[in-house]
Amino acid sequence: MTFTLEGPALEGKLVRLEPLRQQHAGDLAVAAEEDRNPYRFTWVPTASEVPAYIDAQLARAAAGHLAPYAQVERASGRAVGVTAYWDPRLSPAGDRLHAIEVGFTWLAASAQGTGLNTEAKYLLFRHAFDNWTVARLDLKTDARNSRSRAAIEAAGAHFEGVLRNWSRSWAPGEDGLLRDSAIFSVTATEWPACRAHLEQRLARGGADPYRPRPQSSTGSSSNLE
C-alpha cells in the first residue's frame, strides 16, 4: 500500500493542531496582523491574503507534498498560527515514510513565547517518530534568522550546517532570490533524548525559546548563534 501524507488532528494541553481548512481563515487573518515585525524572514500572509494562502497549502496537500495544520490555542479556541509536515521522503516501494520535514510555521505575536510552539513541535515530532516511525525529521530556516534558529535548537534539533542559495527568500526586497538555509534534524536514535528534553521544557512551561538543549546521550550538541 502506498503511503499517503495525511496529518491527523493532534491534541495537547496548550494547542490543538487541526488540519488546515478555510474555516480557520478569519482567525488567521487576525493573528497575522497582530505584529508583523517578527516575520522578516518568514512567509506569513497579510489578512487579505489568508484565503489564497490556505488554498495554496491545500493544493500542495492534494498533490501529496504537504500536511498543513492550523495551530488552535486551546484556552481561547482561536487559530493563532499554522505549521505543517512537508517534503515526505518515501521508501523505494513507496509504502513507508523514511523522513519528513516540519515547516511553514508561524504564530501570532501574542502566542509567541507562551509554550504553544514547544508543544506543537512535541506533538509533530512524536507523531512522526512514534506513529510513522520515520528515520529522520528535518527543520530549516533562513540562516540569518537567529530567533528561529534558537527556537529550533531549543526544541532539541541538531544543527547540521548551512546550505547556500538553497531556498526561496521571503525577506523584503529579495523577491526572486534564494537564501542560505540553516539545516537542523532529529534522527530516530536521537528521538528518545529529544522527547525527554521537550517533556521537561513543557513541564516547566516551555516558554524559553533561547534555552539550549542539554547534551544528548550521543555526546553531541549544537551551539546557538
PDB file of C-alpha atoms in Angstrom:
ATOM      1  CA  MET A   1       0.000   0.000   0.000  1.00  0.00           C
ATOM      2  CA  THR A   2       1.341   3.421  -0.949  1.00  0.00           C
ATOM      3  CA  PHE A   3       1.944   5.838   1.923  1.00  0.00           C
ATOM      4  CA  THR A   4      -0.271   8.929   1.801  1.00  0.00           C
ATOM      5  CA  LEU A   5       0.773  12.029   3.719  1.00  0.00           C
ATOM      6  CA  GLU A   6      -2.233  12.885   5.877  1.00  0.00           C
ATOM      7  CA  GLY A   7      -1.674  14.520   9.243  1.00  0.00           C
ATOM      8  CA  PRO A   8      -4.303  13.666  11.869  1.00  0.00           C
ATOM      9  CA  ALA A   9      -5.525  16.152  14.463  1.00  0.00           C
ATOM     10  CA  LEU A  10      -3.038  16.285  17.347  1.00  0.00           C
ATOM     11  CA  GLU A  11      -4.139  17.330  20.819  1.00  0.00           C
ATOM     12  CA  GLY A  12      -2.022  18.915  23.535  1.00  0.00           C
ATOM     13  CA  LYS A  13      -2.726  20.882  26.708  1.00  0.00           C
ATOM     14  CA  LEU A  14      -1.994  24.287  25.163  1.00  0.00           C
ATOM     15  CA  VAL A  15      -2.554  23.699  21.465  1.00  0.00           C
ATOM     16  CA  ARG A  16      -4.710  21.589  19.186  1.00  0.00           C
ATOM     17  CA  LEU A  17      -3.269  21.006  15.739  1.00  0.00           C
ATOM     18  CA  GLU A  18      -6.199  20.804  13.327  1.00  0.00           C
ATOM     19  CA  PRO A  19      -5.869  20.004   9.610  1.00  0.00           C
ATOM     20  CA  LEU A  20      -5.920  23.410   7.923  1.00  0.00           C
ATOM     21  CA  ARG A  21      -9.243  24.459   6.376  1.00  0.00           C
ATOM     22  CA  GLN A  22     -10.827  27.662   5.094  1.00  0.00           C
ATOM     23  CA  GLN A  23     -12.839  27.768   8.326  1.00  0.00           C
ATOM     24  CA  HIS A  24      -9.606  28.919  10.024  1.00  0.00           C
ATOM     25  CA  ALA A  25      -9.221  31.921   7.703  1.00  0.00           C
ATOM     26  CA  GLY A  26     -10.915  34.516   9.921  1.00  0.00           C
ATOM     27  CA  ASP A  27      -8.817  33.725  12.980  1.00  0.00           C
ATOM     28  CA  LEU A  28      -5.600  33.519  10.957  1.00  0.00           C
ATOM     29  CA  ALA A  29      -6.274  36.885   9.324  1.00  0.00           C
ATOM     30  CA  VAL A  30      -6.423  38.456  12.794  1.00  0.00           C
ATOM     31  CA  ALA A  31      -3.382  36.502  14.009  1.00  0.00           C
ATOM     32  CA  ALA A  32      -1.234  37.511  11.037  1.00  0.00           C
ATOM     33  CA  GLU A  33      -1.807  41.224  11.611  1.00  0.00           C
ATOM     34  CA  GLU A  34      -1.120  41.414  15.368  1.00  0.00           C
ATOM     35  CA  ASP A  35       2.514  42.429  14.850  1.00  0.00           C
ATOM     36  CA  ARG A  36       4.350  41.675  11.643  1.00  0.00           C
ATOM     37  CA  ASN A  37       7.792  42.765  12.835  1.00  0.00           C
ATOM     38  CA  PRO A  38       8.929  39.183  13.711  1.00  0.00           C
ATOM     39  CA  TYR A  39       8.089  37.925  10.208  1.00  0.00           C
ATOM     40  CA  ARG A  40      11.006  39.413   8.299  1.00  0.00           C
ATOM     41  CA  PHE A  41      12.327  36.024   7.117  1.00  0.00           C
ATOM     42  CA  THR A  42       9.077  34.017   7.171  1.00  0.00           C
ATOM     43  CA  TRP A  43       6.257  33.590   4.662  1.00  0.00           C
ATOM     44  CA  VAL A  44       3.231  34.987   6.510  1.00  0.00           C
ATOM     45  CA  PRO A  45       0.200  36.180   4.514  1.00  0.00           C
ATOM     46  CA  THR A  46      -1.449  39.502   5.180  1.00  0.00           C
ATOM     47  CA  ALA A  47      -5.071  39.392   6.324  1.00  0.00           C
ATOM     48  CA  SER A  48      -6.399  39.756   2.781  1.00  0.00           C
ATOM     49  CA  GLU A  49      -4.063  37.025   1.505  1.00  0.00           C
ATOM     50  CA  VAL A  50      -5.080  34.361   4.026  1.00  0.00           C
ATOM     51  CA  PRO A  51      -7.830  32.641   1.934  1.00  0.00           C
ATOM     52  CA  ALA A  52      -5.475  32.325  -1.062  1.00  0.00           C
ATOM     53  CA  TYR A  53      -2.680  31.179   1.269  1.00  0.00           C
ATOM     54  CA  ILE A  54      -4.894  28.392   2.601  1.00  0.00           C
ATOM     55  CA  ASP A  55      -5.905  27.396  -0.927  1.00  0.00           C
ATOM     56  CA  ALA A  56      -2.226  27.176  -1.899  1.00  0.00           C
ATOM     57  CA  GLN A  57      -1.436  24.962   1.086  1.00  0.00           C
ATOM     58  CA  LEU A  58      -4.429  22.723   0.372  1.00  0.00           C
ATOM     59  CA  ALA A  59      -3.273  22.381  -3.245  1.00  0.00           C
ATOM     60  CA  ARG A  60       0.136  21.226  -2.002  1.00  0.00           C
ATOM     61  CA  ALA A  61      -1.657  18.787   0.296  1.00  0.00           C
ATOM     62  CA  ALA A  62      -3.746  17.408  -2.586  1.00  0.00           C
ATOM     63  CA  ALA A  63      -0.514  16.800  -4.516  1.00  0.00           C
ATOM     64  CA  GLY A  64       0.895  14.803  -1.586  1.00  0.00           C
ATOM     65  CA  HIS A  65       3.624  17.300  -0.716  1.00  0.00           C
ATOM     66  CA  LEU A  66       2.231  18.795   2.498  1.00  0.00           C
ATOM     67  CA  ALA A  67       0.041  18.122   5.539  1.00  0.00           C
ATOM     68  CA  PRO A  68      -0.861  21.626   6.785  1.00  0.00           C
ATOM     69  CA  TYR A  69      -2.219  22.456  10.230  1.00  0.00           C
ATOM     70  CA  ALA A  70      -3.872  25.354  11.981  1.00  0.00           C
ATOM     71  CA  GLN A  71      -2.455  25.890  15.468  1.00  0.00           C
ATOM     72  CA  VAL A  72      -5.519  26.382  17.660  1.00  0.00           C
ATOM     73  CA  GLU A  73      -4.935  27.865  21.095  1.00  0.00           C
ATOM     74  CA  ARG A  74      -6.994  25.724  23.426  1.00  0.00           C
ATOM     75  CA  ALA A  75      -7.555  28.474  26.008  1.00  0.00           C
ATOM     76  CA  SER A  76      -9.293  30.743  23.502  1.00  0.00           C
ATOM     77  CA  GLY A  77     -10.357  28.299  20.790  1.00  0.00           C
ATOM     78  CA  ARG A  78      -8.779  30.603  18.170  1.00  0.00           C
ATOM     79  CA  ALA A  79      -6.425  29.626  15.374  1.00  0.00           C
ATOM     80  CA  VAL A  80      -3.262  31.607  16.154  1.00  0.00           C
ATOM     81  CA  GLY A  81      -0.886  30.256  13.531  1.00  0.00           C
ATOM     82  CA  VAL A  82      -0.018  27.424  11.192  1.00  0.00           C
ATOM     83  CA  THR A  83       2.533  24.656  10.775  1.00  0.00           C
ATOM     84  CA  ALA A  84       2.945  21.623   8.539  1.00  0.00           C
ATOM     85  CA  TYR A  85       4.588  18.358   7.703  1.00  0.00           C
ATOM     86  CA  TRP A  86       6.103  18.533   4.251  1.00  0.00           C
ATOM     87  CA  ASP A  87       8.653  17.136   1.795  1.00  0.00           C
ATOM     88  CA  PRO A  88       7.928  13.457   2.542  1.00  0.00           C
ATOM     89  CA  ARG A  89      10.678  11.041   1.505  1.00  0.00           C
ATOM     90  CA  LEU A  90       9.381   7.533   0.923  1.00  0.00           C
ATOM     91  CA  SER A  91      10.898   4.077   0.669  1.00  0.00           C
ATOM     92  CA  PRO A  92      11.664   2.864  -2.874  1.00  0.00           C
ATOM     93  CA  ALA A  93       8.402   0.902  -2.844  1.00  0.00           C
ATOM     94  CA  GLY A  94       6.506   3.992  -1.718  1.00  0.00           C
ATOM     95  CA  ASP A  95       4.882   2.141   1.170  1.00  0.00           C
ATOM     96  CA  ARG A  96       6.820   3.665   4.053  1.00  0.00           C
ATOM     97  CA  LEU A  97       7.786   7.156   5.113  1.00  0.00           C
ATOM     98  CA  HIS A  98      11.524   7.401   5.700  1.00  0.00           C
ATOM     99  CA  ALA A  99      11.825  11.119   6.517  1.00  0.00           C
ATOM    100  CA  ILE A 100       9.713  14.254   6.804  1.00  0.00           C
ATOM    101  CA  GLU A 101      10.215  17.967   7.403  1.00  0.00           C
ATOM    102  CA  VAL A 102       8.356  20.241   9.813  1.00  0.00           C
ATOM    103  CA  GLY A 103       7.977  23.747   8.467  1.00  0.00           C
ATOM    104  CA  PHE A 104       5.706  26.501   7.133  1.00  0.00           C
ATOM    105  CA  THR A 105       5.358  27.600  10.772  1.00  0.00           C
ATOM    106  CA  TRP A 106       4.240  30.991  12.037  1.00  0.00           C
ATOM    107  CA  LEU A 107       2.434  32.222  15.127  1.00  0.00           C
ATOM    108  CA  ALA A 108       0.611  35.365  16.149  1.00  0.00           C
ATOM    109  CA  ALA A 109       2.790  37.685  18.212  1.00  0.00           C
ATOM    110  CA  SER A 110       0.622  37.089  21.298  1.00  0.00           C
ATOM    111  CA  ALA A 111       1.196  33.304  21.060  1.00  0.00           C
ATOM    112  CA  GLN A 112       4.976  33.511  20.787  1.00  0.00           C
ATOM    113  CA  GLY A 113       6.928  32.630  23.914  1.00  0.00           C
ATOM    114  CA  THR A 114       3.903  31.023  25.597  1.00  0.00           C
ATOM    115  CA  GLY A 115       4.967  27.376  25.267  1.00  0.00           C
ATOM    116  CA  LEU A 116       2.498  26.786  22.454  1.00  0.00           C
ATOM    117  CA  ASN A 117       5.226  26.415  19.821  1.00  0.00           C
ATOM    118  CA  THR A 118       7.161  23.994  22.013  1.00  0.00           C
ATOM    119  CA  GLU A 119       4.115  21.793  22.487  1.00  0.00           C
ATOM    120  CA  ALA A 120       3.249  21.914  18.777  1.00  0.00           C
ATOM    121  CA  LYS A 121       6.767  20.727  17.898  1.00  0.00           C
ATOM    122  CA  TYR A 122       6.477  17.977  20.508  1.00  0.00           C
ATOM    123  CA  LEU A 123       3.184  16.741  19.033  1.00  0.00           C
ATOM    124  CA  LEU A 124       4.537  16.792  15.478  1.00  0.00           C
ATOM    125  CA  PHE A 125       7.804  15.097  16.391  1.00  0.00           C
ATOM    126  CA  ARG A 126       6.053  12.446  18.483  1.00  0.00           C
ATOM    127  CA  HIS A 127       3.608  11.502  15.744  1.00  0.00           C
ATOM    128  CA  ALA A 128       6.348  11.354  13.104  1.00  0.00           C
ATOM    129  CA  PHE A 129       8.615   9.094  15.158  1.00  0.00           C
ATOM    130  CA  ASP A 130       6.109   7.026  17.123  1.00  0.00           C
ATOM    131  CA  ASN A 131       3.374   6.551  14.511  1.00  0.00           C
ATOM    132  CA  TRP A 132       5.113   6.920  11.162  1.00  0.00           C
ATOM    133  CA  THR A 133       8.423   5.530  12.516  1.00  0.00           C
ATOM    134  CA  VAL A 134      10.497   7.941  10.442  1.00  0.00           C
ATOM    135  CA  ALA A 135      14.266   7.667  10.492  1.00  0.00           C
ATOM    136  CA  ARG A 136      14.756  11.422  10.308  1.00  0.00           C
ATOM    137  CA  LEU A 137      12.902  14.690  10.805  1.00  0.00           C
ATOM    138  CA  ASP A 138      14.175  17.949   9.287  1.00  0.00           C
ATOM    139  CA  LEU A 139      13.712  21.632  10.065  1.00  0.00           C
ATOM    140  CA  LYS A 140      15.235  24.587   8.256  1.00  0.00           C
ATOM    141  CA  THR A 141      15.154  28.359   8.377  1.00  0.00           C
ATOM    142  CA  ASP A 142      16.802  31.387   6.821  1.00  0.00           C
ATOM    143  CA  ALA A 143      20.398  31.305   8.047  1.00  0.00           C
ATOM    144  CA  ARG A 144      20.053  34.959   9.138  1.00  0.00           C
ATOM    145  CA  ASN A 145      17.024  34.245  11.342  1.00  0.00           C
ATOM    146  CA  SER A 146      18.740  33.913  14.716  1.00  0.00           C
ATOM    147  CA  ARG A 147      15.439  33.806  16.620  1.00  0.00           C
ATOM    148  CA  SER A 148      14.117  30.901  14.581  1.00  0.00           C
ATOM    149  CA  ARG A 149      17.432  29.063  14.783  1.00  0.00           C
ATOM    150  CA  ALA A 150      17.456  29.397  18.565  1.00  0.00           C
ATOM    151  CA  ALA A 151      13.879  28.126  18.827  1.00  0.00           C
ATOM    152  CA  ILE A 152      14.614  25.114  16.608  1.00  0.00           C
ATOM    153  CA  GLU A 153      17.692  24.227  18.590  1.00  0.00           C
ATOM    154  CA  ALA A 154      15.804  24.683  21.852  1.00  0.00           C
ATOM    155  CA  ALA A 155      13.352  22.065  20.557  1.00  0.00           C
ATOM    156  CA  GLY A 156      16.206  19.548  20.569  1.00  0.00           C
ATOM    157  CA  ALA A 157      17.194  19.505  16.903  1.00  0.00           C
ATOM    158  CA  HIS A 158      20.833  19.250  15.815  1.00  0.00           C
ATOM    159  CA  PHE A 159      22.344  21.953  13.628  1.00  0.00           C
ATOM    160  CA  GLU A 160      23.879  20.322  10.546  1.00  0.00           C
ATOM    161  CA  GLY A 161      25.127  23.319   8.597  1.00  0.00           C
ATOM    162  CA  VAL A 162      24.140  25.996   6.094  1.00  0.00           C
ATOM    163  CA  LEU A 163      23.186  25.209   2.508  1.00  0.00           C
ATOM    164  CA  ARG A 164      23.979  28.207   0.345  1.00  0.00           C
ATOM    165  CA  ASN A 165      21.389  29.576  -2.083  1.00  0.00           C
ATOM    166  CA  TRP A 166      19.076  26.721  -1.088  1.00  0.00           C
ATOM    167  CA  SER A 167      15.555  28.082  -0.615  1.00  0.00           C
ATOM    168  CA  ARG A 168      13.380  30.939  -1.757  1.00  0.00           C
ATOM    169  CA  SER A 169      13.940  34.094   0.273  1.00  0.00           C
ATOM    170  CA  TRP A 170      10.959  35.708   1.984  1.00  0.00           C
ATOM    171  CA  ALA A 171      12.903  38.753   3.169  1.00  0.00           C
ATOM    172  CA  PRO A 172      11.646  42.156   1.985  1.00  0.00           C
ATOM    173  CA  GLY A 173      13.281  43.274  -1.257  1.00  0.00           C
ATOM    174  CA  GLU A 174      14.526  39.767  -2.088  1.00  0.00           C
ATOM    175  CA  ASP A 175      11.733  38.551  -4.385  1.00  0.00           C
ATOM    176  CA  GLY A 176      13.085  36.022  -6.846  1.00  0.00           C
ATOM    177  CA  LEU A 177      16.274  35.482  -4.854  1.00  0.00           C
ATOM    178  CA  LEU A 178      17.491  32.434  -2.979  1.00  0.00           C
ATOM    179  CA  ARG A 179      18.506  32.431   0.677  1.00  0.00           C
ATOM    180  CA  ASP A 180      21.079  30.472   2.630  1.00  0.00           C
ATOM    181  CA  SER A 181      19.225  27.898   4.753  1.00  0.00           C
ATOM    182  CA  ALA A 182      20.305  26.624   8.173  1.00  0.00           C
ATOM    183  CA  ILE A 183      19.500  22.893   8.341  1.00  0.00           C
ATOM    184  CA  PHE A 184      18.559  21.033  11.535  1.00  0.00           C
ATOM    185  CA  SER A 185      17.472  17.466  12.176  1.00  0.00           C
ATOM    186  CA  VAL A 186      16.413  14.859  14.706  1.00  0.00           C
ATOM    187  CA  THR A 187      17.065  11.188  13.936  1.00  0.00           C
ATOM    188  CA  ALA A 188      15.238   8.164  15.296  1.00  0.00           C
ATOM    189  CA  THR A 189      18.137   7.280  17.604  1.00  0.00           C
ATOM    190  CA  GLU A 190      18.111  10.838  18.992  1.00  0.00           C
ATOM    191  CA  TRP A 191      14.338  10.987  19.448  1.00  0.00           C
ATOM    192  CA  PRO A 192      14.196   9.460  22.998  1.00  0.00           C
ATOM    193  CA  ALA A 193      16.585  12.131  24.346  1.00  0.00           C
ATOM    194  CA  CYS A 194      14.826  14.856  22.346  1.00  0.00           C
ATOM    195  CA  ARG A 195      11.451  13.685  23.637  1.00  0.00           C
ATOM    196  CA  ALA A 196      12.632  13.768  27.255  1.00  0.00           C
ATOM    197  CA  HIS A 197      14.058  17.250  26.693  1.00  0.00           C
ATOM    198  CA  LEU A 198      10.791  18.561  25.229  1.00  0.00           C
ATOM    199  CA  GLU A 199       8.749  16.998  28.006  1.00  0.00           C
ATOM    200  CA  GLN A 200      10.998  18.674  30.580  1.00  0.00           C
ATOM    201  CA  ARG A 201      10.559  22.037  28.845  1.00  0.00           C
ATOM    202  CA  LEU A 202       6.800  21.607  28.745  1.00  0.00           C
ATOM    203  CA  ALA A 203       6.732  20.666  32.427  1.00  0.00           C
ATOM    204  CA  ARG A 204       8.366  23.987  33.291  1.00  0.00           C
ATOM    205  CA  GLY A 205       6.205  25.981  30.883  1.00  0.00           C
ATOM    206  CA  GLY A 206       8.119  25.589  27.619  1.00  0.00           C
ATOM    207  CA  ALA A 207       8.308  29.353  27.162  1.00  0.00           C
ATOM    208  CA  ASP A 208      12.047  29.907  26.755  1.00  0.00           C
ATOM    209  CA  PRO A 209      12.963  29.534  23.058  1.00  0.00           C
ATOM    210  CA  TYR A 210      16.548  30.591  23.728  1.00  0.00           C
ATOM    211  CA  ARG A 211      17.442  27.908  26.257  1.00  0.00           C
ATOM    212  CA  PRO A 212      19.916  25.484  24.621  1.00  0.00           C
ATOM    213  CA  ARG A 213      19.083  21.806  24.925  1.00  0.00           C
ATOM    214  CA  PRO A 214      21.178  19.620  27.255  1.00  0.00           C
ATOM    215  CA  GLN A 215      23.881  17.415  25.787  1.00  0.00           C
ATOM    216  CA  SER A 216      22.351  14.199  24.487  1.00  0.00           C
ATOM    217  CA  SER A 217      23.459  10.670  25.267  1.00  0.00           C
ATOM    218  CA  THR A 218      25.305  10.588  21.924  1.00  0.00           C
ATOM    219  CA  GLY A 219      27.696  13.184  23.288  1.00  0.00           C
ATOM    220  CA  SER A 220      26.975  15.740  20.578  1.00  0.00           C
ATOM    221  CA  SER A 221      25.393  19.128  20.886  1.00  0.00           C
ATOM    222  CA  SER A 222      24.870  22.260  18.827  1.00  0.00           C
ATOM    223  CA  ASN A 223      25.594  25.827  19.808  1.00  0.00           C
ATOM    224  CA  LEU A 224      23.310  28.799  19.483  1.00  0.00           C
ATOM    225  CA  GLU A 225      24.421  31.546  17.144  1.00  0.00           C
TER     226      GLU A 225
END
